Amino acid sequence: MRKIYVFDTTLRDGEQSPGVNLNTQEKVEIALQLEKLGVDRIEAGFPAASPGDLAAVNAVARAVKNASVMGLARSVEKDIDAVFEALKGAADPAIHIFIATSPIHRKHKLRMEKEQVLETAQRAIRYAKKYFSRIEFSAEDAGRTELDFLCEVTALAVREGVSVVNIPDTVGYMNPQEFGNIFKTLKENVPGIENIQLSAHCHDDLGMATANALAAILNGADQVEGTINGIGERAGNTALEEVALALATRADYFQAQTTLNLKEIAKTSRLVSKLTGMVVPGNKAIVGANAFAHESGIHQDGVLKEKTTYEIISPETIGLKDSKLVLGKHSGRHAFREKLIDLGFDNLTEEQVNAAFGKFKDLADRKKDVSNEDIIALLEEKMIETPEVFALEQLVVSFDSHATPTARIRLKTQKGIVETQSEGNGSVDAIYRAIDALTGEEVVLDDYTIKSVTDGTDALGDVHVVLKQGDVSAQGRGVSTDILEASARAYVDALNRLVDKRNAPPRSRRDRDNVTLV
Ligand code: KIV
Ligand code: ZN
């Protein structure tokens, strides 16, 4: 079996998803989980974008011990300097340099002739060599680059001593046959290509990112780049969990494997979804809530007789546990702690376990059956500790289908306990108006989603909101058996994060997007 290296760019290309803006603590949390998942390389960000980005990449670099941490740079000295600075303290640092090579990008974005692109790339690689023993070079928009020029660019990068040449389908334009052919052509025509690794980086604009990455692997790619849950610019990137499971499930066909710890996939997916606020669609391959659900009678009958009739992957493969009830109102702290370890929450402090146990007891009082999903939702509601500027003390809602809903809110703030009542177009609107009045924060509700954690009328409601205030956006999550309470908790959580972000060093999308491209 050939080893396929996994290059995770959830923290860089994934963070370029519209509306996503991870803070340093969130980036480190995800990076440590990626390390557990066993990815080989973590692209932690684009340090030249802002001092905040640089600091976040540095925090990841210092935290991760068992994966190479990388930073992205355009082919300019100041970007390379920023990556060098950001990766100080990394166990295994490496740089990722790119320049666009396609005719469209050369003409309209770079305003460079082919020769200038080659010279710029050469200069950048030589400059980076002063700092880094491992360099990955990307020919941005390689998919739409003339094949003979792409061979020329790759040959130059190989001659200059890079370790990896990455072939991005930047705009998701390729189909598997074409994309595979690029790798075959490079393998056959570039002198010295056997001394470097070839990498595939695909986007999903036409829904072919995973298929294209697999076609690249079949044609000699040694590394696949992508993100968890396939998040990323526009339609996103190759979903790494899809590639890993395709290779594992069809090892007979691909004869290639990643060394990922597949049992960490479900947990990694949940964490990325929670911290980015990007909800995983139910029908998403591998990690969607329905990926292992059998609905039709014929399918259920088949699965009951023999799982493999309709199941090509077992849920346990990606670390999903059976969700049958195991804990209840009378369960003690010891059983609860064992359960947490079983569910993968094995690094909680005593304080966190105690807080979680309190929440579990509250829930067990309100809900008859407490499932694994309930416990996970409770735990994930507050995995990142944000300073609590505001805390929900009490919520009273009055709803009558013939009258205007009202909400009375009591909040703990830094000035003490405050209380007010507001009306709204609906109960949630009334709650949010009351919270706005109490906090004095002017925010826009950019997104609101609600989902049920399990089945049944007493299921936990899991609310996710995104709030915006000027350039700063923050997401929050609230979980409760009552969806109005969950809505209020999510809003207050988002407000706390927003205040925290506002006070943090700047690394807003505006900073990132204002960086002029070469
Ligand atoms: O999609 C792309 O081309 C990129 C490069 C920076 C590698 O993300
Ligand atoms: Zn990309």
mmCIF file with all atom_site columns, C-alpha atoms in Angstrom, residues 223-352:
data_model
loop_
_atom_site.group_PDB
_atom_site.id
_atom_site.type_symbol
_atom_site.label_atom_id
_atom_site.label_alt_id
_atom_site.label_comp_id
_atom_site.label_asym_id
_atom_site.label_entity_id
_atom_site.label_seq_id
_atom_site.pdbx_PDB_ins_code
_atom_site.Cartn_x
_atom_site.Cartn_y
_atom_site.Cartn_z
_atom_site.occupancy
_atom_site.B_iso_or_equiv
_atom_site.pdbx_formal_charge
_atom_site.auth_seq_id
_atom_site.auth_comp_id
_atom_site.auth_asym_id
_atom_site.auth_atom_id
_atom_site.pdbx_PDB_model_num
ATOM 1   C CA . GLN A 1 223 ? -0.356  13.957 -0.845 1.00 0.00 ? 223 GLN A CA 1
ATOM 2   C CA . VAL A 1 224 ? -3.967  15.088 -0.620 1.00 0.00 ? 224 VAL A CA 1
ATOM 3   C CA . GLU A 1 225 ? -4.945  18.511 0.653  1.00 0.00 ? 225 GLU A CA 1
ATOM 4   C CA . GLY A 1 226 ? -8.333  19.313 2.071  1.00 0.00 ? 226 GLY A CA 1
ATOM 5   C CA . THR A 1 227 ? -10.389 20.245 5.053  1.00 0.00 ? 227 THR A CA 1
ATOM 6   C CA . ILE A 1 228 ? -12.576 18.563 7.621  1.00 0.00 ? 228 ILE A CA 1
ATOM 7   C CA . ASN A 1 229 ? -16.232 18.548 6.514  1.00 0.00 ? 229 ASN A CA 1
ATOM 8   C CA . GLY A 1 230 ? -15.035 19.974 3.178  1.00 0.00 ? 230 GLY A CA 1
ATOM 9   C CA . ILE A 1 231 ? -15.355 23.564 4.385  1.00 0.00 ? 231 ILE A CA 1
ATOM 10  C CA . GLY A 1 232 ? -13.523 26.296 2.468  1.00 0.00 ? 232 GLY A CA 1
ATOM 11  C CA . GLU A 1 233 ? -13.749 29.088 -0.093 1.00 0.00 ? 233 GLU A CA 1
ATOM 12  C CA . ARG A 1 234 ? -17.056 29.143 -1.999 1.00 0.00 ? 234 ARG A CA 1
ATOM 13  C CA . ALA A 1 235 ? -18.245 25.518 -2.329 1.00 0.00 ? 235 ALA A CA 1
ATOM 14  C CA . GLY A 1 236 ? -15.347 24.331 -0.180 1.00 0.00 ? 236 GLY A CA 1
ATOM 15  C CA . ASN A 1 237 ? -12.368 22.004 -0.488 1.00 0.00 ? 237 ASN A CA 1
ATOM 16  C CA . THR A 1 238 ? -11.910 18.263 -0.747 1.00 0.00 ? 238 THR A CA 1
ATOM 17  C CA . ALA A 1 239 ? -13.359 16.702 2.419  1.00 0.00 ? 239 ALA A CA 1
ATOM 18  C CA . LEU A 1 240 ? -10.456 14.804 3.928  1.00 0.00 ? 240 LEU A CA 1
ATOM 19  C CA . GLU A 1 241 ? -12.730 12.320 5.692  1.00 0.00 ? 241 GLU A CA 1
ATOM 20  C CA . GLU A 1 242 ? -14.190 11.364 2.319  1.00 0.00 ? 242 GLU A CA 1
ATOM 21  C CA . VAL A 1 243 ? -10.802 10.685 0.767  1.00 0.00 ? 243 VAL A CA 1
ATOM 22  C CA . ALA A 1 244 ? -9.587  8.741  3.816  1.00 0.00 ? 244 ALA A CA 1
ATOM 23  C CA . LEU A 1 245 ? -12.699 6.559  3.888  1.00 0.00 ? 245 LEU A CA 1
ATOM 24  C CA . ALA A 1 246 ? -12.692 6.052  0.123  1.00 0.00 ? 246 ALA A CA 1
ATOM 25  C CA . LEU A 1 247 ? -9.101  4.812  0.336  1.00 0.00 ? 247 LEU A CA 1
ATOM 26  C CA . ALA A 1 248 ? -9.827  2.643  3.383  1.00 0.00 ? 248 ALA A CA 1
ATOM 27  C CA . THR A 1 249 ? -13.067 1.182  2.034  1.00 0.00 ? 249 THR A CA 1
ATOM 28  C CA . ARG A 1 250 ? -11.731 0.610  -1.467 1.00 0.00 ? 250 ARG A CA 1
ATOM 29  C CA . ALA A 1 251 ? -8.153  -0.319 -0.620 1.00 0.00 ? 251 ALA A CA 1
ATOM 30  C CA . ASP A 1 252 ? -8.541  -3.131 -3.140 1.00 0.00 ? 252 ASP A CA 1
ATOM 31  C CA . TYR A 1 253 ? -8.943  -0.532 -5.883 1.00 0.00 ? 253 TYR A CA 1
ATOM 32  C CA . PHE A 1 254 ? -6.733  2.364  -4.838 1.00 0.00 ? 254 PHE A CA 1
ATOM 33  C CA . GLN A 1 255 ? -3.878  0.380  -3.268 1.00 0.00 ? 255 GLN A CA 1
ATOM 34  C CA . ALA A 1 256 ? -3.113  3.471  -1.201 1.00 0.00 ? 256 ALA A CA 1
ATOM 35  C CA . GLN A 1 257 ? -3.829  4.476  2.408  1.00 0.00 ? 257 GLN A CA 1
ATOM 36  C CA . THR A 1 258 ? -3.591  7.435  4.702  1.00 0.00 ? 258 THR A CA 1
ATOM 37  C CA . THR A 1 259 ? -2.313  6.832  8.230  1.00 0.00 ? 259 THR A CA 1
ATOM 38  C CA . LEU A 1 260 ? -5.223  8.693  9.783  1.00 0.00 ? 260 LEU A CA 1
ATOM 39  C CA . ASN A 1 261 ? -6.749  7.387  12.985 1.00 0.00 ? 261 ASN A CA 1
ATOM 40  C CA . LEU A 1 262 ? -10.186 6.988  11.422 1.00 0.00 ? 262 LEU A CA 1
ATOM 41  C CA . LYS A 1 263 ? -11.870 6.625  14.821 1.00 0.00 ? 263 LYS A CA 1
ATOM 42  C CA . GLU A 1 264 ? -11.181 10.330 15.453 1.00 0.00 ? 264 GLU A CA 1
ATOM 43  C CA . ILE A 1 265 ? -13.121 11.438 12.368 1.00 0.00 ? 265 ILE A CA 1
ATOM 44  C CA . ALA A 1 266 ? -16.565 11.896 13.927 1.00 0.00 ? 266 ALA A CA 1
ATOM 45  C CA . LYS A 1 267 ? -15.123 13.837 16.841 1.00 0.00 ? 267 LYS A CA 1
ATOM 46  C CA . THR A 1 268 ? -12.996 16.042 14.579 1.00 0.00 ? 268 THR A CA 1
ATOM 47  C CA . SER A 1 269 ? -15.967 16.757 12.353 1.00 0.00 ? 269 SER A CA 1
ATOM 48  C CA . ARG A 1 270 ? -18.113 17.746 15.327 1.00 0.00 ? 270 ARG A CA 1
ATOM 49  C CA . LEU A 1 271 ? -15.438 20.038 16.709 1.00 0.00 ? 271 LEU A CA 1
ATOM 50  C CA . VAL A 1 272 ? -14.859 21.805 13.391 1.00 0.00 ? 272 VAL A CA 1
ATOM 51  C CA . SER A 1 273 ? -18.590 22.215 12.885 1.00 0.00 ? 273 SER A CA 1
ATOM 52  C CA . LYS A 1 274 ? -19.019 23.633 16.355 1.00 0.00 ? 274 LYS A CA 1
ATOM 53  C CA . LEU A 1 275 ? -16.123 26.068 16.270 1.00 0.00 ? 275 LEU A CA 1
ATOM 54  C CA . THR A 1 276 ? -16.648 27.282 12.714 1.00 0.00 ? 276 THR A CA 1
ATOM 55  C CA . GLY A 1 277 ? -20.412 27.365 13.084 1.00 0.00 ? 277 GLY A CA 1
ATOM 56  C CA . MET A 1 278 ? -20.749 25.514 9.779  1.00 0.00 ? 278 MET A CA 1
ATOM 57  C CA . VAL A 1 279 ? -23.466 22.938 10.275 1.00 0.00 ? 279 VAL A CA 1
ATOM 58  C CA . VAL A 1 280 ? -22.810 19.601 8.567  1.00 0.00 ? 280 VAL A CA 1
ATOM 59  C CA . PRO A 1 281 ? -25.708 18.732 6.238  1.00 0.00 ? 281 PRO A CA 1
ATOM 60  C CA . GLY A 1 282 ? -27.535 15.556 7.261  1.00 0.00 ? 282 GLY A CA 1
ATOM 61  C CA . ASN A 1 283 ? -26.762 13.852 3.971  1.00 0.00 ? 283 ASN A CA 1
ATOM 62  C CA . LYS A 1 284 ? -23.060 14.732 3.948  1.00 0.00 ? 284 LYS A CA 1
ATOM 63  C CA . ALA A 1 285 ? -20.943 11.667 3.105  1.00 0.00 ? 285 ALA A CA 1
ATOM 64  C CA . ILE A 1 286 ? -19.259 10.009 6.108  1.00 0.00 ? 286 ILE A CA 1
ATOM 65  C CA . VAL A 1 287 ? -20.049 12.646 8.771  1.00 0.00 ? 287 VAL A CA 1
ATOM 66  C CA . GLY A 1 288 ? -23.651 13.680 8.045  1.00 0.00 ? 288 GLY A CA 1
ATOM 67  C CA . ALA A 1 289 ? -26.240 12.703 10.651 1.00 0.00 ? 289 ALA A CA 1
ATOM 68  C CA . ASN A 1 290 ? -27.937 10.431 8.119  1.00 0.00 ? 290 ASN A CA 1
ATOM 69  C CA . ALA A 1 291 ? -24.787 8.823  6.760  1.00 0.00 ? 291 ALA A CA 1
ATOM 70  C CA . PHE A 1 292 ? -25.548 5.628  8.703  1.00 0.00 ? 292 PHE A CA 1
ATOM 71  C CA . ALA A 1 293 ? -29.328 5.920  9.010  1.00 0.00 ? 293 ALA A CA 1
ATOM 72  C CA . HIS A 1 294 ? -31.528 3.423  7.213  1.00 0.00 ? 294 HIS A CA 1
ATOM 73  C CA . GLU A 1 295 ? -35.029 4.700  6.596  1.00 0.00 ? 295 GLU A CA 1
ATOM 74  C CA . SER A 1 296 ? -36.825 2.487  4.110  1.00 0.00 ? 296 SER A CA 1
ATOM 75  C CA . GLY A 1 297 ? -38.374 -0.750 5.325  1.00 0.00 ? 297 GLY A CA 1
ATOM 76  C CA . ILE A 1 298 ? -36.524 -2.784 2.719  1.00 0.00 ? 298 ILE A CA 1
ATOM 77  C CA . HIS A 1 299 ? -33.174 -1.313 3.787  1.00 0.00 ? 299 HIS A CA 1
ATOM 78  C CA . GLN A 1 300 ? -33.937 -1.758 7.495  1.00 0.00 ? 300 GLN A CA 1
ATOM 79  C CA . ASP A 1 301 ? -34.923 -5.352 6.901  1.00 0.00 ? 301 ASP A CA 1
ATOM 80  C CA . GLY A 1 302 ? -31.704 -5.946 4.963  1.00 0.00 ? 302 GLY A CA 1
ATOM 81  C CA . VAL A 1 303 ? -29.491 -4.324 7.609  1.00 0.00 ? 303 VAL A CA 1
ATOM 82  C CA . LEU A 1 304 ? -31.151 -6.281 10.394 1.00 0.00 ? 304 LEU A CA 1
ATOM 83  C CA . LYS A 1 305 ? -30.456 -9.513 8.525  1.00 0.00 ? 305 LYS A CA 1
ATOM 84  C CA . GLU A 1 306 ? -26.931 -8.579 7.512  1.00 0.00 ? 306 GLU A CA 1
ATOM 85  C CA . LYS A 1 307 ? -25.406 -5.102 7.919  1.00 0.00 ? 307 LYS A CA 1
ATOM 86  C CA . THR A 1 308 ? -23.308 -5.261 4.784  1.00 0.00 ? 308 THR A CA 1
ATOM 87  C CA . THR A 1 309 ? -26.415 -5.411 2.596  1.00 0.00 ? 309 THR A CA 1
ATOM 88  C CA . TYR A 1 310 ? -26.685 -1.635 2.787  1.00 0.00 ? 310 TYR A CA 1
ATOM 89  C CA . GLU A 1 311 ? -23.721 -0.518 4.899  1.00 0.00 ? 311 GLU A CA 1
ATOM 90  C CA . ILE A 1 312 ? -20.293 -0.217 3.291  1.00 0.00 ? 312 ILE A CA 1
ATOM 91  C CA . ILE A 1 313 ? -18.750 1.507  6.324  1.00 0.00 ? 313 ILE A CA 1
ATOM 92  C CA . SER A 1 314 ? -19.653 0.809  9.927  1.00 0.00 ? 314 SER A CA 1
ATOM 93  C CA . PRO A 1 315 ? -20.305 3.847  12.164 1.00 0.00 ? 315 PRO A CA 1
ATOM 94  C CA . GLU A 1 316 ? -17.702 2.524  14.623 1.00 0.00 ? 316 GLU A CA 1
ATOM 95  C CA . THR A 1 317 ? -15.020 2.967  11.934 1.00 0.00 ? 317 THR A CA 1
ATOM 96  C CA . ILE A 1 318 ? -15.219 6.738  12.304 1.00 0.00 ? 318 ILE A CA 1
ATOM 97  C CA . GLY A 1 319 ? -15.644 6.602  16.073 1.00 0.00 ? 319 GLY A CA 1
ATOM 98  C CA . LEU A 1 320 ? -19.406 6.821  16.354 1.00 0.00 ? 320 LEU A CA 1
ATOM 99  C CA . LYS A 1 321 ? -20.747 5.063  19.381 1.00 0.00 ? 321 LYS A CA 1
ATOM 100 C CA . ASP A 1 322 ? -24.063 3.331  19.854 1.00 0.00 ? 322 ASP A CA 1
ATOM 101 C CA . SER A 1 323 ? -26.515 5.962  21.091 1.00 0.00 ? 323 SER A CA 1
ATOM 102 C CA . LYS A 1 324 ? -28.637 3.775  23.328 1.00 0.00 ? 324 LYS A CA 1
ATOM 103 C CA . LEU A 1 325 ? -29.437 5.166  26.758 1.00 0.00 ? 325 LEU A CA 1
ATOM 104 C CA . VAL A 1 326 ? -26.791 4.383  29.302 1.00 0.00 ? 326 VAL A CA 1
ATOM 105 C CA . LEU A 1 327 ? -27.049 7.099  31.918 1.00 0.00 ? 327 LEU A CA 1
ATOM 106 C CA . GLY A 1 328 ? -30.049 8.379  33.813 1.00 0.00 ? 328 GLY A CA 1
ATOM 107 C CA . LYS A 1 329 ? -31.181 10.422 36.747 1.00 0.00 ? 329 LYS A CA 1
ATOM 108 C CA . HIS A 1 330 ? -29.655 8.068  39.270 1.00 0.00 ? 330 HIS A CA 1
ATOM 109 C CA . SER A 1 331 ? -26.259 7.685  37.634 1.00 0.00 ? 331 SER A CA 1
ATOM 110 C CA . GLY A 1 332 ? -23.371 8.833  39.748 1.00 0.00 ? 332 GLY A CA 1
ATOM 111 C CA . ARG A 1 333 ? -20.279 10.907 39.096 1.00 0.00 ? 333 ARG A CA 1
ATOM 112 C CA . HIS A 1 334 ? -18.083 7.855  38.550 1.00 0.00 ? 334 HIS A CA 1
ATOM 113 C CA . ALA A 1 335 ? -20.289 6.385  35.817 1.00 0.00 ? 335 ALA A CA 1
ATOM 114 C CA . PHE A 1 336 ? -20.548 9.833  34.253 1.00 0.00 ? 336 PHE A CA 1
ATOM 115 C CA . ARG A 1 337 ? -16.783 10.268 34.152 1.00 0.00 ? 337 ARG A CA 1
ATOM 116 C CA . GLU A 1 338 ? -16.376 6.807  32.563 1.00 0.00 ? 338 GLU A CA 1
ATOM 117 C CA . LYS A 1 339 ? -18.953 7.803  29.982 1.00 0.00 ? 339 LYS A CA 1
ATOM 118 C CA . LEU A 1 340 ? -17.078 10.990 29.155 1.00 0.00 ? 340 LEU A CA 1
ATOM 119 C CA . ILE A 1 341 ? -13.882 9.039  28.580 1.00 0.00 ? 341 ILE A CA 1
ATOM 120 C CA . ASP A 1 342 ? -15.793 6.578  26.421 1.00 0.00 ? 342 ASP A CA 1
ATOM 121 C CA . LEU A 1 343 ? -17.101 9.463  24.320 1.00 0.00 ? 343 LEU A CA 1
ATOM 122 C CA . GLY A 1 344 ? -13.613 10.826 23.781 1.00 0.00 ? 344 GLY A CA 1
ATOM 123 C CA . PHE A 1 345 ? -13.661 13.650 26.348 1.00 0.00 ? 345 PHE A CA 1
ATOM 124 C CA . ASP A 1 346 ? -10.597 12.301 28.045 1.00 0.00 ? 346 ASP A CA 1
ATOM 125 C CA . ASN A 1 347 ? -8.703  15.509 28.743 1.00 0.00 ? 347 ASN A CA 1
ATOM 126 C CA . LEU A 1 348 ? -11.170 17.441 30.874 1.00 0.00 ? 348 LEU A CA 1
ATOM 127 C CA . THR A 1 349 ? -10.096 19.073 34.111 1.00 0.00 ? 349 THR A CA 1
ATOM 128 C CA . GLU A 1 350 ? -11.792 18.174 37.395 1.00 0.00 ? 350 GLU A CA 1
ATOM 129 C CA . GLU A 1 351 ? -13.600 21.503 37.232 1.00 0.00 ? 351 GLU A CA 1
ATOM 130 C CA . GLN A 1 352 ? -14.911 20.829 33.735 1.00 0.00 ? 352 GLN A CA 1
#
